[in-house]
PDB file of C-alpha atoms in Angstrom:
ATOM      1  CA  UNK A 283      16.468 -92.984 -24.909  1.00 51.00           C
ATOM      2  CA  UNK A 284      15.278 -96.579 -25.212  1.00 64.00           C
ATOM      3  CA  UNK A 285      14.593 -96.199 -28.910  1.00 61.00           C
ATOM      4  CA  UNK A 286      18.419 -96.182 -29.328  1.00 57.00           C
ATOM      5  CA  UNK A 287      18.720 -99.457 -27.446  1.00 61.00           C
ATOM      6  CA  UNK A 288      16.348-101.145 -29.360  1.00 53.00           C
ATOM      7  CA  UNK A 289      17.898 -99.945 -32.366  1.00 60.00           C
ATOM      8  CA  UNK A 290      21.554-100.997 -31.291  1.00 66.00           C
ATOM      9  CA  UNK A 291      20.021-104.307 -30.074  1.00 55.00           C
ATOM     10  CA  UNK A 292      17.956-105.203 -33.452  1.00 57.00           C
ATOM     11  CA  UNK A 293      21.136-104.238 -35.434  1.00 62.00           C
ATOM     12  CA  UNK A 294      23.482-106.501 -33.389  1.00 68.00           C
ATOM     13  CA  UNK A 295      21.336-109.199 -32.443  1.00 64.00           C
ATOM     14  CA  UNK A 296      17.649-108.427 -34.779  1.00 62.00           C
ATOM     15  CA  UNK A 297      14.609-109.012 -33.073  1.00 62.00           C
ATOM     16  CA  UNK A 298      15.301-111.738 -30.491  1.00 69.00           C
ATOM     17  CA  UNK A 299      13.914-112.501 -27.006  1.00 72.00           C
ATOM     18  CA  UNK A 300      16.545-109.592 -25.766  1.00 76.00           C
ATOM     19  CA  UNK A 301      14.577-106.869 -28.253  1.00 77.00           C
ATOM     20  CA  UNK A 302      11.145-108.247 -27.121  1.00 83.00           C
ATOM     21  CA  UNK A 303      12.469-107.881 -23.251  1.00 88.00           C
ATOM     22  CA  UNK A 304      13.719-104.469 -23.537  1.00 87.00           C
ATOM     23  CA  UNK A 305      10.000-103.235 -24.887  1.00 88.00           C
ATOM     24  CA  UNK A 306       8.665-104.837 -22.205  1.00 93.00           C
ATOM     25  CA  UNK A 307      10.775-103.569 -19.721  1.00 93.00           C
ATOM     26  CA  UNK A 308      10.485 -99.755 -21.062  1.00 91.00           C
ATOM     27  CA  UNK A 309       6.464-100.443 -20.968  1.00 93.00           C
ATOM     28  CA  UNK A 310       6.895-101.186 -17.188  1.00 96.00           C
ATOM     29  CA  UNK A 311       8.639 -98.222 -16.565  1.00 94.00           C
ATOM     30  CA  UNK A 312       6.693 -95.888 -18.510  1.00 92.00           C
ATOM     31  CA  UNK A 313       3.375 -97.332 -17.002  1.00 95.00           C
ATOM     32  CA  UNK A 314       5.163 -96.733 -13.556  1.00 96.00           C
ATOM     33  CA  UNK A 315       5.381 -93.046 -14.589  1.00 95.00           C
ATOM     34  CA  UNK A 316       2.009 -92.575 -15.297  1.00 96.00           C
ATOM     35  CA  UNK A 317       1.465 -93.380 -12.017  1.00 97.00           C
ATOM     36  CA  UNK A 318       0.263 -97.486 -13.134  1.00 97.00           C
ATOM     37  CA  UNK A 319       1.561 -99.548  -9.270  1.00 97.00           C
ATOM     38  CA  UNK A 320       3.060-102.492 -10.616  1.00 97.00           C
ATOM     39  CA  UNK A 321       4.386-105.375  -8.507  1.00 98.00           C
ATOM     40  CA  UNK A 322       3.067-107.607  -5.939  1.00 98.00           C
ATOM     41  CA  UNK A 323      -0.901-107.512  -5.106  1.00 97.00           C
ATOM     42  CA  UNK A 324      -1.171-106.467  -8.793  1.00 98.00           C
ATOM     43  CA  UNK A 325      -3.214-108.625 -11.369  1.00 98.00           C
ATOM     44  CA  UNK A 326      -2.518-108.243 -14.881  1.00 97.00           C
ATOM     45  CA  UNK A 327      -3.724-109.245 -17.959  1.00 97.00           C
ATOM     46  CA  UNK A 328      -1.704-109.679 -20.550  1.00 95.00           C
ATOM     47  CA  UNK A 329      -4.114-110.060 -23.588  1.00 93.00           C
ATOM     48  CA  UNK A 330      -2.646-110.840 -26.927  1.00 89.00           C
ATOM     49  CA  UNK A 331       0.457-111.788 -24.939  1.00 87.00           C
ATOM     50  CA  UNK A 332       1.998-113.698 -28.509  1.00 84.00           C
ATOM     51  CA  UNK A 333       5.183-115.606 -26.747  1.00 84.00           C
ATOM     52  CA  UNK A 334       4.614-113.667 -23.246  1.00 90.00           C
ATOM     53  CA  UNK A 335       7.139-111.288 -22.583  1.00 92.00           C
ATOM     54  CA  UNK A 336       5.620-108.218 -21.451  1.00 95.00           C
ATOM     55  CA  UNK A 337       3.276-110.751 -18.730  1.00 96.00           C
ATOM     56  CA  UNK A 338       6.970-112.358 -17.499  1.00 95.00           C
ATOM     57  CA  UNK A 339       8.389-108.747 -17.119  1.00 96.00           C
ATOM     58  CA  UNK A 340       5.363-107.933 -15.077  1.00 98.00           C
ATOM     59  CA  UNK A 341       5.580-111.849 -13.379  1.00 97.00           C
ATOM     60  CA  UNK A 342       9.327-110.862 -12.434  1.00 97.00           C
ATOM     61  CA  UNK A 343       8.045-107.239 -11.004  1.00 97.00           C
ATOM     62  CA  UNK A 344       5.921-109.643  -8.272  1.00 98.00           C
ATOM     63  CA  UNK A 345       2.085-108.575 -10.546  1.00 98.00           C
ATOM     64  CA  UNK A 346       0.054-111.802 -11.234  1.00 98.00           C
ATOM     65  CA  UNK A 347      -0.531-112.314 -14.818  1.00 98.00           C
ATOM     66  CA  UNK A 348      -3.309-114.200 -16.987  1.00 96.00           C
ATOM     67  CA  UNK A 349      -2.100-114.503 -20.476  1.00 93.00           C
ATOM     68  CA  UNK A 350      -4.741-114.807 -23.222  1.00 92.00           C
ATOM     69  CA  UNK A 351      -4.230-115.193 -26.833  1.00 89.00           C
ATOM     70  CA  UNK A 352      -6.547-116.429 -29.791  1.00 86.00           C
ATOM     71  CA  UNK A 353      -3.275-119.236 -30.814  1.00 79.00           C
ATOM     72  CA  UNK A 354      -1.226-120.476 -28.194  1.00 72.00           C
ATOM     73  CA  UNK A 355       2.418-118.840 -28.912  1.00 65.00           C
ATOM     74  CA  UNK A 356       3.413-119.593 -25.209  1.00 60.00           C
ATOM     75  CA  UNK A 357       6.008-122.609 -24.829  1.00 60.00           C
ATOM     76  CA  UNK A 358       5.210-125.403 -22.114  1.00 61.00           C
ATOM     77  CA  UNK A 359       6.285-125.137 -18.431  1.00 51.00           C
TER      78      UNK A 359
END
């Protein structure tokens, strides 16, 4: 179960970029179950995307993502 990951991972390492990622990565998946395509040809949105991780998970799965946020958490390319 990923709630044991996340778990292990805060406890070791507390909520870095790794915790954020593994969320992000479990949201894919169980999006992907439902029967959500993901991957190249896809747009996304990823609205109230704070720092961006779920929208580069989705970037790395091929989808095109717009970010939006009301403050700009995202660092600079």
């Amino acid at each position: 179960m990923i709630i044991h990951h996340l778990i292990r991972h805060h406890l070791s390492h507390g909520a870095d970029a790794g915790f954020y990622a593994l969320q992000a990565r479990d949201a894919i998946r169980w999006l992907r179950e439902g029967g959500v395509r993901i991957g190249p040809g896809v747009n996304a949105l990823d609205l109230g995307c704070g720092s961006g991780v779920l929208g580069l998970e989705l970037q790395r799965e091929g989808c095109d993502v717009l970010f939006a946020d009301a403050h700009n958490w995202l660092p600079d390319a």
